[in-house]
Coordinates of C-alpha atoms in Angstrom, one line a residue:
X267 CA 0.0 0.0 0.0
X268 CA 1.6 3.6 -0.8
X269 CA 2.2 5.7 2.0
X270 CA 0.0 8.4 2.3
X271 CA 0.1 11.6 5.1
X272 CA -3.6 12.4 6.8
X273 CA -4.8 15.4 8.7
X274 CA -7.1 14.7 11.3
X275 CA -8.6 16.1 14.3
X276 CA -9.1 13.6 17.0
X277 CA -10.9 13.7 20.7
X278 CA -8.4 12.2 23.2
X279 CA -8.6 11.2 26.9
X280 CA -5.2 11.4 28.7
X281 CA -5.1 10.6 32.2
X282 CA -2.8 9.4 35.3
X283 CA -3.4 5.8 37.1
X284 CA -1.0 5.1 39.8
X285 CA 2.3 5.9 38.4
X286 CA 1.0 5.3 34.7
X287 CA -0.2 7.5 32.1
X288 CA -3.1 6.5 30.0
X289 CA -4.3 7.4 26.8
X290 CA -7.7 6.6 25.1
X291 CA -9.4 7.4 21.9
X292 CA -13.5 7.2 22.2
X293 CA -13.9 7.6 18.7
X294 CA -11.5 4.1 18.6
X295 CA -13.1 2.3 21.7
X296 CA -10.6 -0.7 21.2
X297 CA -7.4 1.7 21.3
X298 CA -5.5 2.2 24.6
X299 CA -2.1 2.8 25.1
X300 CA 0.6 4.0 27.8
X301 CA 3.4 6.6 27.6
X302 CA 5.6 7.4 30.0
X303 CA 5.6 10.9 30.3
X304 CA 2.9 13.4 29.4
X305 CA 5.8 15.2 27.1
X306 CA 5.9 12.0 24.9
X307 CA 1.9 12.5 24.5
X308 CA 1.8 13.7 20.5
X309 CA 5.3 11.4 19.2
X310 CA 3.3 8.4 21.0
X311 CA 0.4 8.8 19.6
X312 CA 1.5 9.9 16.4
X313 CA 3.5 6.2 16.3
X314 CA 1.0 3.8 17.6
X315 CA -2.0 5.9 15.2
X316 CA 0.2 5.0 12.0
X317 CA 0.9 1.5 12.7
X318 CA -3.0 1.0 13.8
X319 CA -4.3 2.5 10.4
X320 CA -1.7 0.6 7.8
X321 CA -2.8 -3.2 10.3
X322 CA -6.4 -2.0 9.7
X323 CA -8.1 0.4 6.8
X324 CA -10.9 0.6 8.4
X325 CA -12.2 3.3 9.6
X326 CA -9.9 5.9 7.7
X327 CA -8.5 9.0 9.7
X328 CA -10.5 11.0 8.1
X329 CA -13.6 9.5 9.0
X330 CA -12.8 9.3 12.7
X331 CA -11.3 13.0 12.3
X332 CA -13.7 15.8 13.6
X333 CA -11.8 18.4 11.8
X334 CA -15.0 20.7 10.2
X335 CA -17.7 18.8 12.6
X336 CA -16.9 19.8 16.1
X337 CA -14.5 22.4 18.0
X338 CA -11.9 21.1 20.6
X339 CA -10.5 22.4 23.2
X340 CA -8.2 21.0 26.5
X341 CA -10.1 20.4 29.5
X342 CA -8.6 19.3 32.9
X343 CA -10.2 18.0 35.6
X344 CA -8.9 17.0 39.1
X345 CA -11.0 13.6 40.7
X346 CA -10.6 11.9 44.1
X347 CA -12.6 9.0 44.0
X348 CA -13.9 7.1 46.8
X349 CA -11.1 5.0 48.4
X350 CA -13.2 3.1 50.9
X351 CA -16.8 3.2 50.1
X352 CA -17.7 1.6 46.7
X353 CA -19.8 3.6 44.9
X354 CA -22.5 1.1 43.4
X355 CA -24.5 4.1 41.8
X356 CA -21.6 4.9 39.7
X357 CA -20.8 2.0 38.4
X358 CA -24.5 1.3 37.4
X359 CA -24.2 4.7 36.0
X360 CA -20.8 4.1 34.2
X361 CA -22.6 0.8 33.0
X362 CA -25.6 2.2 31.5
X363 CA -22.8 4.6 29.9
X364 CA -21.1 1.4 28.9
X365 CA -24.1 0.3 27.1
X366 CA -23.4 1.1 23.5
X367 CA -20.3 -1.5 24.3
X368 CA -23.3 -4.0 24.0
X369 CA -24.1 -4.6 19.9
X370 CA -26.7 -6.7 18.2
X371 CA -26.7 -9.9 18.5
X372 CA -25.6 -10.7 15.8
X373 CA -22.4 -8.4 16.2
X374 CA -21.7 -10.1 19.6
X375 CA -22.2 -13.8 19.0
X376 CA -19.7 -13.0 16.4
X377 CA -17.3 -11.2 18.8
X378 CA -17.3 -14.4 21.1
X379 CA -18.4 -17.4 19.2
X380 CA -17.4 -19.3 16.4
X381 CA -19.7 -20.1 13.5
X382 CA -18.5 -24.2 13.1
X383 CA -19.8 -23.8 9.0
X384 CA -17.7 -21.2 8.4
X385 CA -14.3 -23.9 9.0
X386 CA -15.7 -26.2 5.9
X387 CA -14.2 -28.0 4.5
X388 CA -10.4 -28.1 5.8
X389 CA -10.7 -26.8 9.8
X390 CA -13.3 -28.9 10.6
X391 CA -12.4 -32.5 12.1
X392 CA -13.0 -35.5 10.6
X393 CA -15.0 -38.1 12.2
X394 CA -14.9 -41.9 10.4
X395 CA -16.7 -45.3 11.5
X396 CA -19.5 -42.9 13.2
X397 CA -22.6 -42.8 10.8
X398 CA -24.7 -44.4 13.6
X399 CA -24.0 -42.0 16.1
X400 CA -23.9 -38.8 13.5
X401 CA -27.7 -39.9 12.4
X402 CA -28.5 -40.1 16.0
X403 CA -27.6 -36.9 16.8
X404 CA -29.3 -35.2 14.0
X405 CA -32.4 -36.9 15.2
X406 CA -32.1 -35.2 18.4
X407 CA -31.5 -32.2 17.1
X408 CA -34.8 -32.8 14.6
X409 CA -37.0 -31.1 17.7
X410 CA -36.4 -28.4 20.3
X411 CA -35.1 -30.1 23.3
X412 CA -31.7 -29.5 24.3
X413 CA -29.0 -32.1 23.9
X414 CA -25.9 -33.4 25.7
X415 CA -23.7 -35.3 23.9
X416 CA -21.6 -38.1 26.1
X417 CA -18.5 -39.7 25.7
X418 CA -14.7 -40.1 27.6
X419 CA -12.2 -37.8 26.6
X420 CA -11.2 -38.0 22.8
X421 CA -13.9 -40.6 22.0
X422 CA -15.0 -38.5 19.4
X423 CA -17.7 -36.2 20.5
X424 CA -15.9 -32.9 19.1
X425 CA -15.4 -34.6 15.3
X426 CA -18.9 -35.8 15.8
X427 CA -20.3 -32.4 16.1
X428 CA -18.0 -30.8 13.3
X429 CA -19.7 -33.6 11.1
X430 CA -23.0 -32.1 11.8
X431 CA -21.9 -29.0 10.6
X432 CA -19.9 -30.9 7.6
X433 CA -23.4 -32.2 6.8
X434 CA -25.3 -28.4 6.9
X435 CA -23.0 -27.1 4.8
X436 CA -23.4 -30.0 2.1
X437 CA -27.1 -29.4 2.6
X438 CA -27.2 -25.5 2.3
X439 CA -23.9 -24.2 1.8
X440 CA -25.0 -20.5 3.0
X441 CA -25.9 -22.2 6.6
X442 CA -25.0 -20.4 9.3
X443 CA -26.5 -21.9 12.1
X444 CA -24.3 -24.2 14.7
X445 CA -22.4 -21.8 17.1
X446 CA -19.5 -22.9 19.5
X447 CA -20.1 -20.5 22.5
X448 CA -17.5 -20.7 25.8
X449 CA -18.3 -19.7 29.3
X450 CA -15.4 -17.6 29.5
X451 CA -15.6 -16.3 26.1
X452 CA -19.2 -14.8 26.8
X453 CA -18.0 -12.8 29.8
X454 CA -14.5 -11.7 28.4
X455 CA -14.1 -8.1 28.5
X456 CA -17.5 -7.2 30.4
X457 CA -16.2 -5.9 33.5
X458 CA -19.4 -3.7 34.7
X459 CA -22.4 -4.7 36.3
X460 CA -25.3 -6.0 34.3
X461 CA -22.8 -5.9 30.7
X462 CA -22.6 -9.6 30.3
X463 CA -26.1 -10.2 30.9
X464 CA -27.1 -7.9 28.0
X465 CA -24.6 -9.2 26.2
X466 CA -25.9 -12.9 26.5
X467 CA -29.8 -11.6 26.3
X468 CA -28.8 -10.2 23.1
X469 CA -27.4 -13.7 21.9
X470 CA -30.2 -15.5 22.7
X471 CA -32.4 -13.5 21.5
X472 CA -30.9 -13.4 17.7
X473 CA -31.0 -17.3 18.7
X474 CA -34.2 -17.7 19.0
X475 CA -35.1 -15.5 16.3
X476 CA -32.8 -17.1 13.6
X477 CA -33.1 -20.8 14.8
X478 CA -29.7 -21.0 15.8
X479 CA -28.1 -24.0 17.2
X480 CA -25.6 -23.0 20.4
X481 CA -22.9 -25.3 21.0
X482 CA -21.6 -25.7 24.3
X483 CA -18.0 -27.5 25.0
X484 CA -17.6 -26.7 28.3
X485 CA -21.6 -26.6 29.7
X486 CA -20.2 -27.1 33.8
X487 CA -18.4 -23.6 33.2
X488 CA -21.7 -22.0 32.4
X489 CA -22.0 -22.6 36.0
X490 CA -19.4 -20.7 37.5
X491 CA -19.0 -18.0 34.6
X492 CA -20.3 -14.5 35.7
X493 CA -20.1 -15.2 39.3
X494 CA -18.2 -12.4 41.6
X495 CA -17.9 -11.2 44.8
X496 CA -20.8 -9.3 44.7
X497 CA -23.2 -10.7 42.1
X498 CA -24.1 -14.8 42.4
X499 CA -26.0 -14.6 39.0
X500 CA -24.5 -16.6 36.6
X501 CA -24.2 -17.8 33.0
X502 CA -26.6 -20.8 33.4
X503 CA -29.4 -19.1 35.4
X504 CA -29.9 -16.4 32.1
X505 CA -29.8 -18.9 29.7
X506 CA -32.2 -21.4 31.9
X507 CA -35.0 -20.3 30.9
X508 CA -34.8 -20.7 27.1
X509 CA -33.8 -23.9 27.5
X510 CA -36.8 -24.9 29.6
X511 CA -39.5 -22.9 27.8
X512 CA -37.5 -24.8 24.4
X513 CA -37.1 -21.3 22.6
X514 CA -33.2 -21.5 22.0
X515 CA -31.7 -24.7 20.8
X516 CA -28.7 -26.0 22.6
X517 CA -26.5 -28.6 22.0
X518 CA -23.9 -29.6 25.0
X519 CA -20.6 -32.0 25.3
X520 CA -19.6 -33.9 28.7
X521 CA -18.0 -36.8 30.1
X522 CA -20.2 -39.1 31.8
X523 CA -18.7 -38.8 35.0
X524 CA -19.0 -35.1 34.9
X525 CA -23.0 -35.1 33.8
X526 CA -23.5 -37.3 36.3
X527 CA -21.9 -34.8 39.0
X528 CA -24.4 -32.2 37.2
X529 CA -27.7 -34.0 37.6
X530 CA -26.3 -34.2 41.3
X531 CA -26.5 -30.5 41.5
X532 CA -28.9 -29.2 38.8
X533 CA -31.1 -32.1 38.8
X534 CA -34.0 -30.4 37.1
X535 CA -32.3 -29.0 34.6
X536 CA -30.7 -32.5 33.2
X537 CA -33.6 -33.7 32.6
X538 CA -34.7 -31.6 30.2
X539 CA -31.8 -32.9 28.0
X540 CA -31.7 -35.7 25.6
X541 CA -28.9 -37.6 25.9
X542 CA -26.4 -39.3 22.9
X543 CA -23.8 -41.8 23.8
X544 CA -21.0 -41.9 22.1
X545 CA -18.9 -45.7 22.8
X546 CA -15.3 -45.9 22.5
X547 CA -14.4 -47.3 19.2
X548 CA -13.6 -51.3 19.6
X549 CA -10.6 -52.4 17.8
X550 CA -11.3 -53.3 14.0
X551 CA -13.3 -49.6 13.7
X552 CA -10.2 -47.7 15.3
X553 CA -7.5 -49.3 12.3
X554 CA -10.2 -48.4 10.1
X555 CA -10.2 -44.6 11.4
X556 CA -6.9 -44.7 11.7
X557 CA -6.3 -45.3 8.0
X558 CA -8.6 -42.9 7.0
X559 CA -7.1 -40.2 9.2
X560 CA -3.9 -41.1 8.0
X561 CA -4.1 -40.1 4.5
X562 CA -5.0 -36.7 5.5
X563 CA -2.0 -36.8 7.8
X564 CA 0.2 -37.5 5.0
X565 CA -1.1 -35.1 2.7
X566 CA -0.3 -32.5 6.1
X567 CA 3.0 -33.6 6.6
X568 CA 4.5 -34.8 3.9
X569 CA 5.2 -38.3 5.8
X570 CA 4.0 -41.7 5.2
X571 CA 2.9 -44.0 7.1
X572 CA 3.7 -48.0 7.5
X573 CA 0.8 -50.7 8.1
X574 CA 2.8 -51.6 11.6
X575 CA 2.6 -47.6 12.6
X576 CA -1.3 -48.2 13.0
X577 CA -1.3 -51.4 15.0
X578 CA 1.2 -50.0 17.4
X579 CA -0.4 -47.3 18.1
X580 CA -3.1 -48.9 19.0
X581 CA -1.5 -51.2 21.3
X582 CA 0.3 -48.6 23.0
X583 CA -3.2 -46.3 23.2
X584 CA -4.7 -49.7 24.9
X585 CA -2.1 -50.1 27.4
X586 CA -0.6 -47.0 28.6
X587 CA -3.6 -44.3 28.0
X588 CA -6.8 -46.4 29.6
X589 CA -7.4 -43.1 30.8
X590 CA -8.3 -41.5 27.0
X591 CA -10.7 -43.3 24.8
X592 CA -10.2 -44.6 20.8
X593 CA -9.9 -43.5 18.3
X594 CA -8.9 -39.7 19.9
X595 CA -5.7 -40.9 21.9
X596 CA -4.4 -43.2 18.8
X597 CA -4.9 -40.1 16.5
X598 CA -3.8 -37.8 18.4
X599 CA -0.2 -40.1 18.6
X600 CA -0.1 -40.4 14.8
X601 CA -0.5 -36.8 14.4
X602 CA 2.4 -36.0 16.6
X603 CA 4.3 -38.8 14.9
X604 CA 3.3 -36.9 11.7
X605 CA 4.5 -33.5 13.4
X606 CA 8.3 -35.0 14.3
X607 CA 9.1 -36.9 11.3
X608 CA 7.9 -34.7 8.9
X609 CA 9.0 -35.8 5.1
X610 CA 10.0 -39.3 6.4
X611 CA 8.7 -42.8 6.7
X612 CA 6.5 -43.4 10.2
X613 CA 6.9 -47.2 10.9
X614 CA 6.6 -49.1 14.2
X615 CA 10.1 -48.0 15.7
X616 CA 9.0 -44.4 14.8
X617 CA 5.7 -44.6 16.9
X618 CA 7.5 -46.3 19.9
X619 CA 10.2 -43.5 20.2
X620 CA 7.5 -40.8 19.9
X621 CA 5.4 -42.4 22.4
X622 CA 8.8 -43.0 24.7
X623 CA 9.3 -39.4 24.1
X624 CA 6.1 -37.9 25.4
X625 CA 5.7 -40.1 28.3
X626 CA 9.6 -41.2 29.6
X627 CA 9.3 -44.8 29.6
X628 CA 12.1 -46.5 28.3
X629 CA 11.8 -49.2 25.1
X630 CA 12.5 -51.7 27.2
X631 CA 9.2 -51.2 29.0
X632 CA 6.8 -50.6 25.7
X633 CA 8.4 -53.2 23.2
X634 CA 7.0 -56.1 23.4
X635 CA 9.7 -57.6 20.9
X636 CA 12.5 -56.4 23.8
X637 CA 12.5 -59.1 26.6
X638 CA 13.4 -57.9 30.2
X639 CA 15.3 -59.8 32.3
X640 CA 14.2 -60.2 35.7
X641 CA 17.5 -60.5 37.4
X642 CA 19.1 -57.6 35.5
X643 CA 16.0 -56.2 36.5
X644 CA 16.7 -57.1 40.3
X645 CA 20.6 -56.5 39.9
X646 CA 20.0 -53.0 38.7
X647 CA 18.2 -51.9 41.7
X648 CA 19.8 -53.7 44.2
X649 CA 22.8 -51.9 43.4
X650 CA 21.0 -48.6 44.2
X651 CA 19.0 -50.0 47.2
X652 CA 21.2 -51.7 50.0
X653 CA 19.9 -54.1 53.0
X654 CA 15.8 -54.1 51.7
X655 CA 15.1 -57.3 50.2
X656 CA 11.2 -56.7 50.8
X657 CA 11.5 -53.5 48.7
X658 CA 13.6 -54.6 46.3
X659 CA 10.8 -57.4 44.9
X660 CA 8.0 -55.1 45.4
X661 CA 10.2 -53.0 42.7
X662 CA 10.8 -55.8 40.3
X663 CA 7.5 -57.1 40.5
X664 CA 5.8 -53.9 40.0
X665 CA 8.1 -53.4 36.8
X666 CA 7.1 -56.9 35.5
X667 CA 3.8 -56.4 36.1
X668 CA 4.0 -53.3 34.1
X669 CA 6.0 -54.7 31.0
X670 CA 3.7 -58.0 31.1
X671 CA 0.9 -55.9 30.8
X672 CA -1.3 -57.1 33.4
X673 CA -2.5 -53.8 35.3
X674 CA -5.8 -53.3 35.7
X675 CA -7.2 -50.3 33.2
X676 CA -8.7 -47.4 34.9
X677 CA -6.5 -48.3 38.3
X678 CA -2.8 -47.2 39.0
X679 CA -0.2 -49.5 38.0
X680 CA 0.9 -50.0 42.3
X681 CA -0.1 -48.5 45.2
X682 CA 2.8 -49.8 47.7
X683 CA 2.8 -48.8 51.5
X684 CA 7.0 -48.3 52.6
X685 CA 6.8 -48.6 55.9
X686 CA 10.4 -47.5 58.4
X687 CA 11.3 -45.3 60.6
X688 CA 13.3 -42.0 59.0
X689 CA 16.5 -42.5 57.3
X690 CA 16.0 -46.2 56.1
X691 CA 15.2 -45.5 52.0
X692 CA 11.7 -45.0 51.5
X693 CA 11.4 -41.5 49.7
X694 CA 14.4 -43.3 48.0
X695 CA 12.8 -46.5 47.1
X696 CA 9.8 -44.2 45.4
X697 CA 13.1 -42.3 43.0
X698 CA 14.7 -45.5 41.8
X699 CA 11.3 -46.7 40.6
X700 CA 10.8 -43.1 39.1
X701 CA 14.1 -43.2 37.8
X702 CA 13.9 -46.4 35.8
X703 CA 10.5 -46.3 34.2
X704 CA 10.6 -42.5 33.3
X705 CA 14.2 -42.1 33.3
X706 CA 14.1 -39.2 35.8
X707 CA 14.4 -39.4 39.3
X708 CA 12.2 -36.2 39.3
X709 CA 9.2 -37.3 37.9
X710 CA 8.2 -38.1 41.4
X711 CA 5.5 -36.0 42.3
X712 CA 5.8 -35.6 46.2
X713 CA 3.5 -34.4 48.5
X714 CA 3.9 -34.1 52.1
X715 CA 1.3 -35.0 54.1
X716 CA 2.1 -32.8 56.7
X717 CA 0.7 -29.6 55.4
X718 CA -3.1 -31.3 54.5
X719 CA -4.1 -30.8 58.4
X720 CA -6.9 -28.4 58.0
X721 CA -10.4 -28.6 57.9
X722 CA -9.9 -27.6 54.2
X723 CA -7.8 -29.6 53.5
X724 CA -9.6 -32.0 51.3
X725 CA -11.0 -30.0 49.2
X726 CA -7.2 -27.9 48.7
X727 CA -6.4 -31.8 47.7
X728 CA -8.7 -32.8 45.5
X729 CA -10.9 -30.3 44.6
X730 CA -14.6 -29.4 45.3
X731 CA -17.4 -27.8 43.9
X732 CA -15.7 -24.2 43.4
X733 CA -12.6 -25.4 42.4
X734 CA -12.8 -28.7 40.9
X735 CA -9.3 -29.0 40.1
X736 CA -7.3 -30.0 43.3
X737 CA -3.8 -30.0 43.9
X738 CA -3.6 -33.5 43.5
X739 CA -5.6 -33.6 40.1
X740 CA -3.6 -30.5 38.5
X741 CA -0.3 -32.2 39.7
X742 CA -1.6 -35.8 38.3
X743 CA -2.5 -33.6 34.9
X744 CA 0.2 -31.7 34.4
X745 CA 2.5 -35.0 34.1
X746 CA 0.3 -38.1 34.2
X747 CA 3.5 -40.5 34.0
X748 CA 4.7 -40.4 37.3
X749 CA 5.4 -41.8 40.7
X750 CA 2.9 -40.2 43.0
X751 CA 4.0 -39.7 46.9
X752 CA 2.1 -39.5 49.3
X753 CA 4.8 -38.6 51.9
X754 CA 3.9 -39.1 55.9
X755 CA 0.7 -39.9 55.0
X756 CA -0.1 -41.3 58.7
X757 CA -0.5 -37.2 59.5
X758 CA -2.7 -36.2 57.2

């Protein structure tokens, strides 16, 4: 674009906030900036204004200049606000001010949604070996009652639902109608009292007028978004309503275990959904996603993948993920196979190095092909672990166990109770194991017992119904391949 010099005229609010200086343009509501001195004011602005109008052409200077429409002038004004009263009236004032924030709806579901037709045909997920489920769904959807669509994590329920809108688009390629909408999404930004709320009303009104379908991936958040210190009205109990009276359509996506812990508290409203299942994938379907998925990951990536690559991931998925659910957790390991050896073959030892990669066990522990010895297995830790023949089989038999693959899915692979007084190895015993199946003494995630003494102390541990996510849960999350200690647990 040539470069071009513009005269304009422009209203500007410049003001001091702690030890910061401030500057805002009303006639760009978006636009704030900071400047460190009030000398640096006109340079600043001058700057930032010229890099904002060559990133966006719209509007032009001149037509946010009020050069010929309006006289300005410099006016100063000294406030002392309130320090320790709040003042409620003014901020109900300042929202009402705040007001013309708040567009159509149709200008604000596009500010915080995501129209799921507008990603055909390459953004949208595939989803293979689910016609069964895809026509059951649409069937649902046929009427006016809200749906919840269930299924463990990477079953499928997110490909599921970008099929639907696959299948609008093929029907009516102008559709617009399934919208992904996120609890924090809807409240981003609306910081006054009563904004989000007109914001929301606004959405579900355009909703309801346009037959839209809203699309909920994280409906438990909808509980908890909105809420404050002083306000307990929340997401869910504006958009209640429309779902019981049936006048907005809504289409939801949980884990089981999670919509059960929802009926617990909002039993009423649960039943007003209809419910889809969605099954993990058994093992003859899952090869035959993963094939399909795989010739769209070699087109991505420029790899190609090996008959073996597809059967191991599999097997690994079955044995070290029971956590995660097919096909999601053997396509996710494909793609990241896809991501690492990009322009190369992806063949069984490939998939086994990736997968040794991401969670630290060794290749000794996930190929089957490799035998392990159990007395180099006992040597190597009794050379690290003196005097404790009771510990040293509880080691090699938990290792064995784990290579044999005989641990029960769903359950952790031990749970061993070391038992001494201080000094004799036990915090040790709990690194060596670390050590040799993640090859890292640190990924043993301690806690000490010691500090969970409190009344609240549960619920700091493993969550409750405010914060769901315990310490135990997000540590467990953040790396799910670990040793887990549980140190002095006799205090707790």
């Amino acid at each position: 674009m040539a470069k071009r010099t513009a005269r304009c005229r422009l209203l500007v609010v410049f003001f001091r906030h702690f030890d910061r200086w401030l500057v805002h343009l009303p006639a760009l509501p978006q636009v704030w900036l900071e400047v460190a001195r009030p000398e640096d004011l006109k340079a600043e602005l001058g700057r930032f204004l010229a890099g904002y109008f060559r990133r966006k052409p719209q509007p032009t200077p001149e037509e946010i200049s009020l050069a010929g429409r309006a006289w300005l002038t410099t006016l100063e004004l000294e406030l002392e606000p309130a320090r320790n009263q709040p003042d409620q009236a003014g901020q109900e004032a300042h929202a009402l001010l705040e007001q013309a924030r708040v567009g159509t709806g149709m200008a604000e579901i596009e500010r915080v949604g995501r129209c799921l037709e507008d990603l055909y045909p390459d953004a949208l997920s595939p989803c293979d070996g689910r016609q069964d489920q895809s026509l059951r769904l649409e069937q649902a959807l046929a009427g006016r009652a809200p749906v919840v669509l269930l299924g463990g994590p990477l079953v499928g329920k997110t490909a599921l639902v970008h099929q639907l809108a696959r299948n609008w688009v093929l029907h009516d390629p102008r559709s617009r109608q399934l919208w992904l909408l996120g609890p924090q999404r809807l409240i981003s930004g609306m910081s006054y009292l009563g904004q989000w709320e007109r914001r929301l009303l606004a959405i579900l009104e355009h909703a309801q007028q346009n037959d839209l379908l809203l699309y909920f991936d994280d409906f438990a958040g909808l509980y908890r978004a909105g809420q404050s210190r002083d306000c307990e009205l929340s997401v869910i109990d504006v958009l209640r309503p429309y779902v019981e009276r049936r006048t907005v359509r809504v289409l939801a996506e949980m884990t089981p275990s999670a919509w059960g812990r929802l009926q617990e508290r909002d039993r009423g409203l649960c039943d007003q959904f209809q419910t889809v299942y969605l099954d993990e994938t058994g093992p003859t379907v899952t090869l035959q996603v993963l094939l399909a998925q795989a010739r769209q990951l070699e087109r991505e990536y420029d790899c190609a993948f090996e008959l073996e690559a597809f059967e191991t991931a599999r097997q690994l998925g079955s044995r070290h993920l029971p956590w995660l659910c097919f096909p999601g957790k053997a396509v996710r390991l494909l793609r990241q196979c896809g991501t690492t050896y990009k322009g190369r073959p992806v063949g069984r030892p490939e998939v086994l190095e990736q997968f040794a990669a991401q969670t630290g066990l060794s290749a000794a522990i996930l190929d089957e092909r490799q035998e392990l010895e159990p007395g180099g297995l006992e040597a190597h830790f009794a050379a690290r672990l003196a005097g404790q023949p009771e510990a040293l089989k509880a080691l090699v038999d938990t290792v064995t166990v784990l290579k044999a693959g005989l641990c029960e899915a769903g359950r952790p692979l031990a749970n061993l109770l070391f038992v001494g007084p201080t000094g004799v190895g036990k915090t040790h015993c709990a690194r060596l194991l670390a050590e040799y199946l993640f090859g890292d003494p640190d990924r043993m995630v301690r806690f000490d017992m010691n500090e969970f003494l409190q009344p609240d102390s549960v619920a700091r541990l493993v969550g409750d119904e405010r914060q769901p996510e315990g310490m135990l849960a997000a540590a467990v999350r953040r790396q799910p391949f670990c040793v887990l200690l549980l140190d002095e647990i006799e205090k707790a």
